[in-house]
Coordinates of C-alpha atoms in Angstrom, one line a residue:
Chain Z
X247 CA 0.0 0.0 0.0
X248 CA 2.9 2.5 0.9
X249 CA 5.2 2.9 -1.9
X250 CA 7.4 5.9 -3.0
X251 CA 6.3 8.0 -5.7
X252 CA 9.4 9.3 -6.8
X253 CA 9.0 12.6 -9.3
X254 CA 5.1 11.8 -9.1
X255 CA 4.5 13.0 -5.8
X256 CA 5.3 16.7 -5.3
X257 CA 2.5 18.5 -6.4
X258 CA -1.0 17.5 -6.2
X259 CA -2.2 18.2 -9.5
X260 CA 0.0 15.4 -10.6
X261 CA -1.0 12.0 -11.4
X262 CA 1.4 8.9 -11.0
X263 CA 1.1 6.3 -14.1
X264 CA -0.6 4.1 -11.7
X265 CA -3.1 6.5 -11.1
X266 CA -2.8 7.9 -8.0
X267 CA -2.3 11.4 -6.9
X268 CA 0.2 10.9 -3.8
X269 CA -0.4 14.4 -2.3
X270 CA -3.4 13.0 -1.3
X271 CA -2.0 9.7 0.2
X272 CA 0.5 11.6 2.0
X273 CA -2.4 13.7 3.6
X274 CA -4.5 10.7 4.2
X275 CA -1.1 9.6 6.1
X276 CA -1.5 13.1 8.4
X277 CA -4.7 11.8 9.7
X278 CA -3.5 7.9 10.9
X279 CA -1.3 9.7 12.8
X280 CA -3.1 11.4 14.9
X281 CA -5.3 9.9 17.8
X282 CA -8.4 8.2 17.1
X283 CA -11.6 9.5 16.4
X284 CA -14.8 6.7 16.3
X285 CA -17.9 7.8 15.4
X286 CA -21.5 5.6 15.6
X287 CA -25.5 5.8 14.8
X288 CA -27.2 4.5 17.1
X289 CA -31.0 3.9 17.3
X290 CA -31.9 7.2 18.5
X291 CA -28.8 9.5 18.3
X292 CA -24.9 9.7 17.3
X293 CA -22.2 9.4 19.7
X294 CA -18.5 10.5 18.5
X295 CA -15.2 10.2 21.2
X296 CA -12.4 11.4 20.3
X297 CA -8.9 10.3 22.2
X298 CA -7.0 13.2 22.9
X299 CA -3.0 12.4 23.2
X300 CA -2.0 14.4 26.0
X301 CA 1.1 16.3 24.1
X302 CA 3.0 17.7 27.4
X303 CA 1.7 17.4 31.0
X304 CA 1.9 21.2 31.5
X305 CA -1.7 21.3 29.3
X306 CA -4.9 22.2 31.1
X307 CA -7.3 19.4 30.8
X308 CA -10.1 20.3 28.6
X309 CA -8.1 22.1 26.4
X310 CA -7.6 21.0 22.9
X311 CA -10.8 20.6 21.7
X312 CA -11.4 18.2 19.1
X313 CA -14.8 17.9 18.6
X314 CA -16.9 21.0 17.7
X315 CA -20.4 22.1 17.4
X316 CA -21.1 23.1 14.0
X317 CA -24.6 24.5 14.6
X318 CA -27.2 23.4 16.9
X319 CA -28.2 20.1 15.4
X320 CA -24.6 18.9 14.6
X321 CA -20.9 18.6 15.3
X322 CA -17.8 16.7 13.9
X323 CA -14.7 15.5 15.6
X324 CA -11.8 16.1 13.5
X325 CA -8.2 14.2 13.4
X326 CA -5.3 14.9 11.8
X327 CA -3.5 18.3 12.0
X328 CA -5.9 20.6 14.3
X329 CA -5.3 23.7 12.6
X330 CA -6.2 22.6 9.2
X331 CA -9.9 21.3 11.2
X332 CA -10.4 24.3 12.5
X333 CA -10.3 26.2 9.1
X334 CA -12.6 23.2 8.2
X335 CA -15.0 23.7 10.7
X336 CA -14.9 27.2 10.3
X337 CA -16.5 26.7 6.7
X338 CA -18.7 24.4 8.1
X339 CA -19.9 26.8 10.3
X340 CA -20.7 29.9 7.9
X341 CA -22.4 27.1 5.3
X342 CA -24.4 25.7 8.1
X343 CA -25.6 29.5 9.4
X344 CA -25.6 29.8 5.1
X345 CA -28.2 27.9 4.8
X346 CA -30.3 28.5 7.3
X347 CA -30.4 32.4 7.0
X348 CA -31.9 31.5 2.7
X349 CA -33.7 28.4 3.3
X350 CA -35.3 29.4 6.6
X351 CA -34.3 25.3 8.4
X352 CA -31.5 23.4 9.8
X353 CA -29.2 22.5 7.1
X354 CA -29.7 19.0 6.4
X355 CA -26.6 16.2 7.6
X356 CA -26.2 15.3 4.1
X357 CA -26.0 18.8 2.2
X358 CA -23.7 19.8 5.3
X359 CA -21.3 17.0 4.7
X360 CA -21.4 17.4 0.5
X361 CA -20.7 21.0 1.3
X362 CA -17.7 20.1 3.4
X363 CA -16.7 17.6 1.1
X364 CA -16.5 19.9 -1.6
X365 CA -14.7 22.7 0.1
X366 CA -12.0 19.5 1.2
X367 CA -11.7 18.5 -2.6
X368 CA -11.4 21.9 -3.6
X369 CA -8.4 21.9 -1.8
X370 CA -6.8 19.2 -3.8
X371 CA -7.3 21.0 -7.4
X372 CA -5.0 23.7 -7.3
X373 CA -0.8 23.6 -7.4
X374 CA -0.6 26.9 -5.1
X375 CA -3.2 25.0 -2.6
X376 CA -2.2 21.9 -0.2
X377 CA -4.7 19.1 0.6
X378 CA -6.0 19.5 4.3
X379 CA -4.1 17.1 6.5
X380 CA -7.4 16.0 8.7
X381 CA -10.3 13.7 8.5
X382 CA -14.0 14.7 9.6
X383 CA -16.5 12.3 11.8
X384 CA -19.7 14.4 11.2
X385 CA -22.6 14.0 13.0
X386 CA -25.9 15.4 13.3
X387 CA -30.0 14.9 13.4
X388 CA -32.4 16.1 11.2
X389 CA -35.9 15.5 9.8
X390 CA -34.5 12.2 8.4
X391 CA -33.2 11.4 11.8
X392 CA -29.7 10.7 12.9
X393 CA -26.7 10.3 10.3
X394 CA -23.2 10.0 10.5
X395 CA -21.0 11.0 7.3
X396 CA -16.7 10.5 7.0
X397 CA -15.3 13.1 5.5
X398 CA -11.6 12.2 3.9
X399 CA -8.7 14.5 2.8
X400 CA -9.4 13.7 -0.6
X401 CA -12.7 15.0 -0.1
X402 CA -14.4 11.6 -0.3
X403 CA -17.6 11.4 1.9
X404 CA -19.2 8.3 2.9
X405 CA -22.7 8.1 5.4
X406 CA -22.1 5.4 7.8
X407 CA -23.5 3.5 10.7
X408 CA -19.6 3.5 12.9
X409 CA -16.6 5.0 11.4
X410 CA -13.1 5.3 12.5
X411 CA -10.4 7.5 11.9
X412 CA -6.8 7.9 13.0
X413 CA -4.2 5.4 14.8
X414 CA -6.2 2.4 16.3
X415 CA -8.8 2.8 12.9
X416 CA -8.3 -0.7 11.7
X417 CA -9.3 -1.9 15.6
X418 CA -11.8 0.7 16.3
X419 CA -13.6 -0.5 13.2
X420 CA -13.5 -4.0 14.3
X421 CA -14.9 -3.0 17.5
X422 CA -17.6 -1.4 16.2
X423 CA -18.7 -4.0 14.0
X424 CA -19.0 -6.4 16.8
X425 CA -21.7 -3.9 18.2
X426 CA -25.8 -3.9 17.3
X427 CA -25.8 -0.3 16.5
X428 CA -29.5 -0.7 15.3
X429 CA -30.7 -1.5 19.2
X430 CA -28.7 0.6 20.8
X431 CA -29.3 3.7 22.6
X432 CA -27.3 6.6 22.7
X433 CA -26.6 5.7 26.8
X434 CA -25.5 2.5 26.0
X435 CA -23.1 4.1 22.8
X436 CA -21.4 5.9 24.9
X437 CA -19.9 3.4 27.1
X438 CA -19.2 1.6 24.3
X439 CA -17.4 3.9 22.9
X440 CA -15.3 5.0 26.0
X441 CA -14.6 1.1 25.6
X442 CA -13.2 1.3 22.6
X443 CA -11.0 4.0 22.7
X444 CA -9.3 2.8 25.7
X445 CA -9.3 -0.3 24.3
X446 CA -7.0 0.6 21.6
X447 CA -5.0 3.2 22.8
X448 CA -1.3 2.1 22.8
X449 CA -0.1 2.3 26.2
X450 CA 3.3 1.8 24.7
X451 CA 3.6 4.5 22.3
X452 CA 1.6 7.0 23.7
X453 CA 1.4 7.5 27.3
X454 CA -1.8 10.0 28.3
X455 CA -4.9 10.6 26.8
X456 CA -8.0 12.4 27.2
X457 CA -11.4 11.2 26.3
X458 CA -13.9 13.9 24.8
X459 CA -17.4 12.8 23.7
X460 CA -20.1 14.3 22.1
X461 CA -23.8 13.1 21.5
X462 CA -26.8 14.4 19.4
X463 CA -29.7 12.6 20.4
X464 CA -33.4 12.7 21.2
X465 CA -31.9 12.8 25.1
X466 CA -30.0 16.4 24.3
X467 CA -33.3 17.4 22.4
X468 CA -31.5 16.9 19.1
X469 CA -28.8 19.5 20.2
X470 CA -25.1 18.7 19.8
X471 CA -23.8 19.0 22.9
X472 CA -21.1 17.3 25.2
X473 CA -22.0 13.8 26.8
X474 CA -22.6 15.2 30.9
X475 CA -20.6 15.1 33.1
X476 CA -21.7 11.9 35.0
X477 CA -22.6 9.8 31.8
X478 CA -18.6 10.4 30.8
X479 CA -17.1 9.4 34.3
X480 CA -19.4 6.3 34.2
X481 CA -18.5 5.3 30.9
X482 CA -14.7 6.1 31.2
X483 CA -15.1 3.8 34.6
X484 CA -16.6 1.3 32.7
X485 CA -14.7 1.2 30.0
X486 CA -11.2 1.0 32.1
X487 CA -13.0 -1.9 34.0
X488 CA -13.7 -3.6 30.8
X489 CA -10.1 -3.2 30.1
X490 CA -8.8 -4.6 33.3
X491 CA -10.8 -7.6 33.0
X492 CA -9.2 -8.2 29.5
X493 CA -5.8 -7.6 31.1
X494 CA -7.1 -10.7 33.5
X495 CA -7.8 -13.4 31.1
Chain C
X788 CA -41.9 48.3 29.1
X789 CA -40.1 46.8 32.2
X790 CA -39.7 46.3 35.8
X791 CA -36.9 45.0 37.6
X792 CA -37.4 43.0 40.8
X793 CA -35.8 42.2 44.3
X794 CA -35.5 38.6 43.5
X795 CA -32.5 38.5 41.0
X796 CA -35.9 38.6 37.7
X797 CA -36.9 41.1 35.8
X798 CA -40.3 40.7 33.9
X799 CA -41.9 43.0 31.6
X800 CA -45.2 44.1 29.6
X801 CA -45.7 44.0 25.8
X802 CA -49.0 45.2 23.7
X803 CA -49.7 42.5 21.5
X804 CA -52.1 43.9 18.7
X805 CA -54.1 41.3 17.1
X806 CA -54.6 43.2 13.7
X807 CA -53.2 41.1 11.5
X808 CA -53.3 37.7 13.0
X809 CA -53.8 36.0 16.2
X810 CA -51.8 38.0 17.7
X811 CA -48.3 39.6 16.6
X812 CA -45.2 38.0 19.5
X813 CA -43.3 41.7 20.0
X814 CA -41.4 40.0 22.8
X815 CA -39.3 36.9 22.4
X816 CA -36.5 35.1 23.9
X817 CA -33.6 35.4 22.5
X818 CA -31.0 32.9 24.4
X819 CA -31.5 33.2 28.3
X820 CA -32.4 37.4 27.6
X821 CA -35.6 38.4 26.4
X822 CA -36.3 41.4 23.9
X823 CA -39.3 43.5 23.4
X824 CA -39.4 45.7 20.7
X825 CA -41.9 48.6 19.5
X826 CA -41.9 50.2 16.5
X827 CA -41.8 48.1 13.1
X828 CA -42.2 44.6 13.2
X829 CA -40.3 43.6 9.8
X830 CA -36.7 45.0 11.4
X831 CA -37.9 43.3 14.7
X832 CA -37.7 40.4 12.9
X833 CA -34.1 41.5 11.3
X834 CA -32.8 42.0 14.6
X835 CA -34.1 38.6 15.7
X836 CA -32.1 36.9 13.5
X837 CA -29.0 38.6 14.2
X838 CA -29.0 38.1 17.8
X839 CA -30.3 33.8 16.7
X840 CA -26.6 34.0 15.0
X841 CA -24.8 36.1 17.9
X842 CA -26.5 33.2 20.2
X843 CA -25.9 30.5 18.1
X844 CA -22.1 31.4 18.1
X845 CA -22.1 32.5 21.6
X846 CA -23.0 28.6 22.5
X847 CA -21.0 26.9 20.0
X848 CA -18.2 27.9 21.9
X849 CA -19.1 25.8 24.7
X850 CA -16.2 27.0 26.9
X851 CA -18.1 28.0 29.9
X852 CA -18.5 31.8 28.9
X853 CA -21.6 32.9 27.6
X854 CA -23.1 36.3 26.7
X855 CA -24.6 38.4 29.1
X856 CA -27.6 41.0 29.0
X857 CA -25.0 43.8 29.3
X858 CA -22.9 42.0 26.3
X859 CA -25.6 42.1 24.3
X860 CA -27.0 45.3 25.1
X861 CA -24.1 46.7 23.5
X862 CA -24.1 44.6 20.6
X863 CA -27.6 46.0 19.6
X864 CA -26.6 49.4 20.5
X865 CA -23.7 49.0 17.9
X866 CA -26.2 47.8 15.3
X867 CA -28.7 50.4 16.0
X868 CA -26.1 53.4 16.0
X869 CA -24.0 51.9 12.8
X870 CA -27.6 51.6 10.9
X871 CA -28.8 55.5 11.7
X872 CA -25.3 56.5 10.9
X873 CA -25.7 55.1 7.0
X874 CA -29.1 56.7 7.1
X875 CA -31.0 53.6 7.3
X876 CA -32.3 52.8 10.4
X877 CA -33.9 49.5 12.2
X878 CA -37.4 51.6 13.4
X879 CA -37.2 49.7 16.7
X880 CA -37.0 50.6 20.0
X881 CA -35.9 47.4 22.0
X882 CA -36.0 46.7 25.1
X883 CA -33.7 43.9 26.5
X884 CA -33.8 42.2 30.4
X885 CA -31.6 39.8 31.8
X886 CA -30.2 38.3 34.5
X887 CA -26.4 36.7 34.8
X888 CA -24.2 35.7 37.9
X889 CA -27.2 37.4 40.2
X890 CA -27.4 40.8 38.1
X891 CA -30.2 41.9 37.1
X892 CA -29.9 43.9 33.7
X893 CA -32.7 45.8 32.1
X894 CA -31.7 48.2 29.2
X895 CA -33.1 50.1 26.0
X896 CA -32.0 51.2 23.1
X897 CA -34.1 53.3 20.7
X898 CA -33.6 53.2 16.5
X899 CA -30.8 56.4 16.8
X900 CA -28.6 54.5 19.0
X901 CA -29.7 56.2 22.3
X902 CA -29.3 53.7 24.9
X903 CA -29.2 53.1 28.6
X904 CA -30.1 50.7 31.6
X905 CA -32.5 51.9 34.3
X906 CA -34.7 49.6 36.6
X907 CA -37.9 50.5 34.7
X908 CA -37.7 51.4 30.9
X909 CA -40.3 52.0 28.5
X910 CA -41.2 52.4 24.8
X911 CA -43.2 55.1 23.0
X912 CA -45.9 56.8 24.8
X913 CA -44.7 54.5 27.8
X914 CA -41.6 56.6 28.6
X915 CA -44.2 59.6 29.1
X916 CA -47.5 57.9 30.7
X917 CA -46.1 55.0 32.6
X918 CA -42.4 56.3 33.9
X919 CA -43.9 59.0 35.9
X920 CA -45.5 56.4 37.9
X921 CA -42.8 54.0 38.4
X922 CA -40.7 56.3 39.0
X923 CA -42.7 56.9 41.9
X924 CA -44.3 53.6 42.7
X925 CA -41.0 51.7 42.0
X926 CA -38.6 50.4 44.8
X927 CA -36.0 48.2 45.2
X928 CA -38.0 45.3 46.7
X929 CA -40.6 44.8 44.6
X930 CA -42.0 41.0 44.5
X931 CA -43.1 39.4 41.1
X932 CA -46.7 39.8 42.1
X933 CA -46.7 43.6 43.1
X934 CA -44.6 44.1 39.9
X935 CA -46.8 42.4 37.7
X936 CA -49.9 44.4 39.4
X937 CA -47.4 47.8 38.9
X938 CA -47.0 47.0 35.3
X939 CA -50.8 45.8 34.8
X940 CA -51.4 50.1 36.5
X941 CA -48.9 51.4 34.0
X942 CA -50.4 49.3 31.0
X943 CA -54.0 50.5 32.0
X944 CA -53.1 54.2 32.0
X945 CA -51.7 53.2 28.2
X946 CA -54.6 51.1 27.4
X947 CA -57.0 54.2 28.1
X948 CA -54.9 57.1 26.6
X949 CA -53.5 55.2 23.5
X950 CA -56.6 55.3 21.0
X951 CA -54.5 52.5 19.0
X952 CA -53.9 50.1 22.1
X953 CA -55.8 46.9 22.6
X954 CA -55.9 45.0 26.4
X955 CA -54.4 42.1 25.3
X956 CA -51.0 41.6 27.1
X957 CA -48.2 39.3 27.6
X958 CA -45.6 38.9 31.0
X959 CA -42.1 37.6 30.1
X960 CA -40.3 36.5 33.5
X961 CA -36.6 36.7 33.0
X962 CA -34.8 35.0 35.9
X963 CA -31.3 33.2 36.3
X964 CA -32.1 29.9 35.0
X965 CA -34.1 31.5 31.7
X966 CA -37.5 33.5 29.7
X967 CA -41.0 32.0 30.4
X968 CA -43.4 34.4 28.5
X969 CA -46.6 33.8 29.3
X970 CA -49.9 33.5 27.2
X971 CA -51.3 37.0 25.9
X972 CA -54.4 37.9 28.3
X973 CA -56.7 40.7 28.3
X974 CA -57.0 43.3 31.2
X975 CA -60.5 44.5 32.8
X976 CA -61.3 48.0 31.5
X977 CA -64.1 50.4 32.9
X978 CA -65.5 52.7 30.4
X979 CA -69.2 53.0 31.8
X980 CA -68.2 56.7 32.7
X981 CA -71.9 59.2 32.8
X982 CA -69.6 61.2 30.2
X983 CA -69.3 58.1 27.5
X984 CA -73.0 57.5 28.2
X985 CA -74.6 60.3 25.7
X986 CA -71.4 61.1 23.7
X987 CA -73.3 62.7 20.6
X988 CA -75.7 64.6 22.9
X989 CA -74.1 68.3 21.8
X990 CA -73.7 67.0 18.3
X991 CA -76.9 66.7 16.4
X992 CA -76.9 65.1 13.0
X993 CA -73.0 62.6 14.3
X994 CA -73.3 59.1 14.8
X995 CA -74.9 58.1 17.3
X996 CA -72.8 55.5 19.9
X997 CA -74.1 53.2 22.1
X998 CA -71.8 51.5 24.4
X999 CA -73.1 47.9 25.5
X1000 CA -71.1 45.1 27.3
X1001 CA -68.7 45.4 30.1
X1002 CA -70.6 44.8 33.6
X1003 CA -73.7 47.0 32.7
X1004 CA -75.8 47.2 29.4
X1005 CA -76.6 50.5 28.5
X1006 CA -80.5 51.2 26.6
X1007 CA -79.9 52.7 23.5
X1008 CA -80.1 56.9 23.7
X1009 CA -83.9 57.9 23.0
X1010 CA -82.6 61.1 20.8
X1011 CA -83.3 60.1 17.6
X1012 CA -83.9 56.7 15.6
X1013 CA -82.3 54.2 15.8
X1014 CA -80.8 53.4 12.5
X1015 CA -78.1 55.2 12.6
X1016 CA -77.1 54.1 15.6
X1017 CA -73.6 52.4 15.5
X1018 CA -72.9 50.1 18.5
X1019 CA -69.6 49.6 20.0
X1020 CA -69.8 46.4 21.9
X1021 CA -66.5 45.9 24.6
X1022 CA -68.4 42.6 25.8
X1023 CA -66.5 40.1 23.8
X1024 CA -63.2 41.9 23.9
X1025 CA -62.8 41.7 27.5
X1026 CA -63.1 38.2 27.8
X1027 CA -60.5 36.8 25.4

């Protein structure tokens, strides 16, 4: 999958003879970096957690945030290099007020997340322009209910049920699939996606983390809005239970 | 027009005038503040939307801070002043109450830009009919129910001198936690004075008016016959 593309690779309005425009890999690259992000649908809501790597000890917890609200019916959790998301969801931001100020309604999940994927591609057109090095989870709940859409450097976006992004992707996504998202409730999504993240954070390679969450669901009256207070500390006891029972076996 | 009370809430009074349609909301909530506006309803409805934005913003920061009544106080100063300056003014004059870390806040700002906080404000012929008595009927430790029945005073006096007022009215309650406005209801008027009883007595050949309704029915004046006789009826109004 990772191969060099010598002479094909410096500018991204070049092609390789395979095909591929590597700029874009290269971003793509950016994002597995950076900690993971998990997204998930559940039956009456979306629940996204992000894991924060703690970068020195002298930060204030709480700071860094990674997942933002982008009006009051949805939010996305970004990975990847934070400054380019915050440019991101600033555009989000002004098509989402955009919209509503002409068409009178929430913008809908899905012309949100084809107006951020655009915006994204856009950035991959143009010599003078680099790809943005982050991925988006974004959530939100609107007449059609609750939907979650991935939004890729390359400016690909896909709806899904769970979606991953960042280091422990590949696991996260294994994870999720083990889970009956159609049943469960947004309560239950949260633990288990505390769960998950702890579950494949690498205590080896990176040492701290924080846990932000964020739900939209029938519960928050369709408003994106942190998970409380008490639902986090009982998931995040519940998912470093879980993980001390697998250190057991 | 406004009040502001002992116990950390401010509430207020607003004409509704059913007119056009049910009845026309000149007060609304607008985050945990409330704004009443007089004056013309289209760049109420302008102003509305900025402040949804400047909420809408103010919240999607989620860090803790939020706006309060004094911050956005200003704000609509800004936009008021800046529009008059261009020559193109917002015909408002707005009335916002608050309350934030135990302040209470209760400030107006008219369509030039004039603006300031007081414990009692008022719009229009308010400022010159109801302020006088405030001013002297207002004090620092006013309850919610003897400010509702100061207001309910002040909104009589308007009801009565204001040829274009109606009795409907609505109370917002602005405490700490947030608005309640509550439904639009109509206040008792009296208007069975002897002088509104023959009102076309020194005019021969004007309409004649016979008042009905309210707690007594009058009998129709004998002067002259009846079919030109119009008849205001303040029965059903009174009740709604």
């Amino acid at each position: 999958m990772s191969s060099i593309g010598t002479g094909y690779d410096l500018s991204v309005t070049t092609f390789s003879p395979d095909g591929r425009v590597f700029q874009i890999e290269y971003a793509a690259k950016a994002v597995d970096n950076s900690g993971t992000v998990v997204g998930i649908k559940c039956k009456n809501g979306i629940v996204m957690g992000v894991e924060k790597l703690i970068a020195s000890k002298m930060m204030l917890p709480g700071s860094n945030r990674r997942i933002h609200s982008v009006h009051r019916h949805s939010g996305m959790a970004v990975a990847g290099l934070a400054a380019d998301g915050r440019q991101i969801v600033a555009r989000a931001k002004a098509e989402a007020t955009n919209y509503e100020s002409v068409y009178g309604e929430p913008i809908p999940v899905k012309e949100l997340a084809e107006r951020v994927a655009s915006y994204v591609h856009l950035c991959t057109l143009y010599w003078w322009l680099r790809p943005f090095g982050c991925g988006i989870i974004l959530g939100g709940y609107d007449r059609e209910g609750p939907q979650l859409y991935m939004v890729e450097p390359s400016g690909i976006s896909y709806r899904y049920f769970g979606a991953a992004i960042g280091k422990g992707k590949q696991a996260a996504k294994t994870e999720i699939e083990k889970l009956k998202l159609s049943e469960m409730t947004c309560r239950e999504g949260i633990i288990e996606i505390a769960k998950i993240i702890y579950k494949v954070h690498d205590e080896a390679k990176d040492k701290a983390f924080e846990l932000e969450m964020s739900w939209i669901c029938d519960e928050s009256n369709r408003k994106h809005e942190k998970v409380p207070e008490e639902l986090l500390e009982e998931a995040k006891a519940a998912a470093k239970a879980a993980l001390e029972e697998m250190d057991a076996d | 027009m406004s009040v502001s009370l002992s116990d950390a809430s401010i509430y207020r009074f607003l004409w509704v005038y059913p007119a056009l349609q049910e009845s026309v909301e000149r007060m609304k909530p607008v985050g945990k503040h409330s704004l009443g506006a007089s004056g013309e309803i289209s760049d109420f409805q302008e102003i509305l939307r900025y402040l949804d934005e400047l909420i809408l913003y103010d919240n999607m920061w989620d860090d803790g801070n939020s706006l309060g009544p004094k911050e956005v106080h200003n704000y609509l100063t800004r936009v008021m002043y800046n529009r008059r300056n261009k020559f193109n003014p917002l015909w408002n004059s707005l009335v916002l109450g608050g309350v934030k870390n135990g302040q209470k806040y209760l400030g107006m700002v008219s369509m030039i830009g004039v603006h300031f906080e007081d414990n009692h404000v008022a719009t229009g012929f308010g400022n010159h009919l109801a302020r006088p008595i405030l001013r002297d009927e207002w004090h620092e430790n006013l309850s919610f129910e003897d400010g509702v029945k100061l207001l309910e005073k002040c909104m009589r006096v308007l009801l009565y001198r204001d040829r274009s007022a109606v009795n409907k009215l609505q109370i917002a309650k602005i405490t700490e936690e947030g608005v309640t406005i509550s439904q639009p209801y109509a206040l008792k008027t009296f208007w069975n004075f002897a002088a509104f009883q023959n009102p076309t007595v020194g005019a021969e050949g004007s309409w004649k008016v016979t008042i009905t309704g309210d707690s007594l029915s009058l009998p129709p004046s004998p002067t002259m016959g009846d079919s030109s006789s119009t008849v205001i009826d303040y029965g059903n109004r009174l009740d709604i």
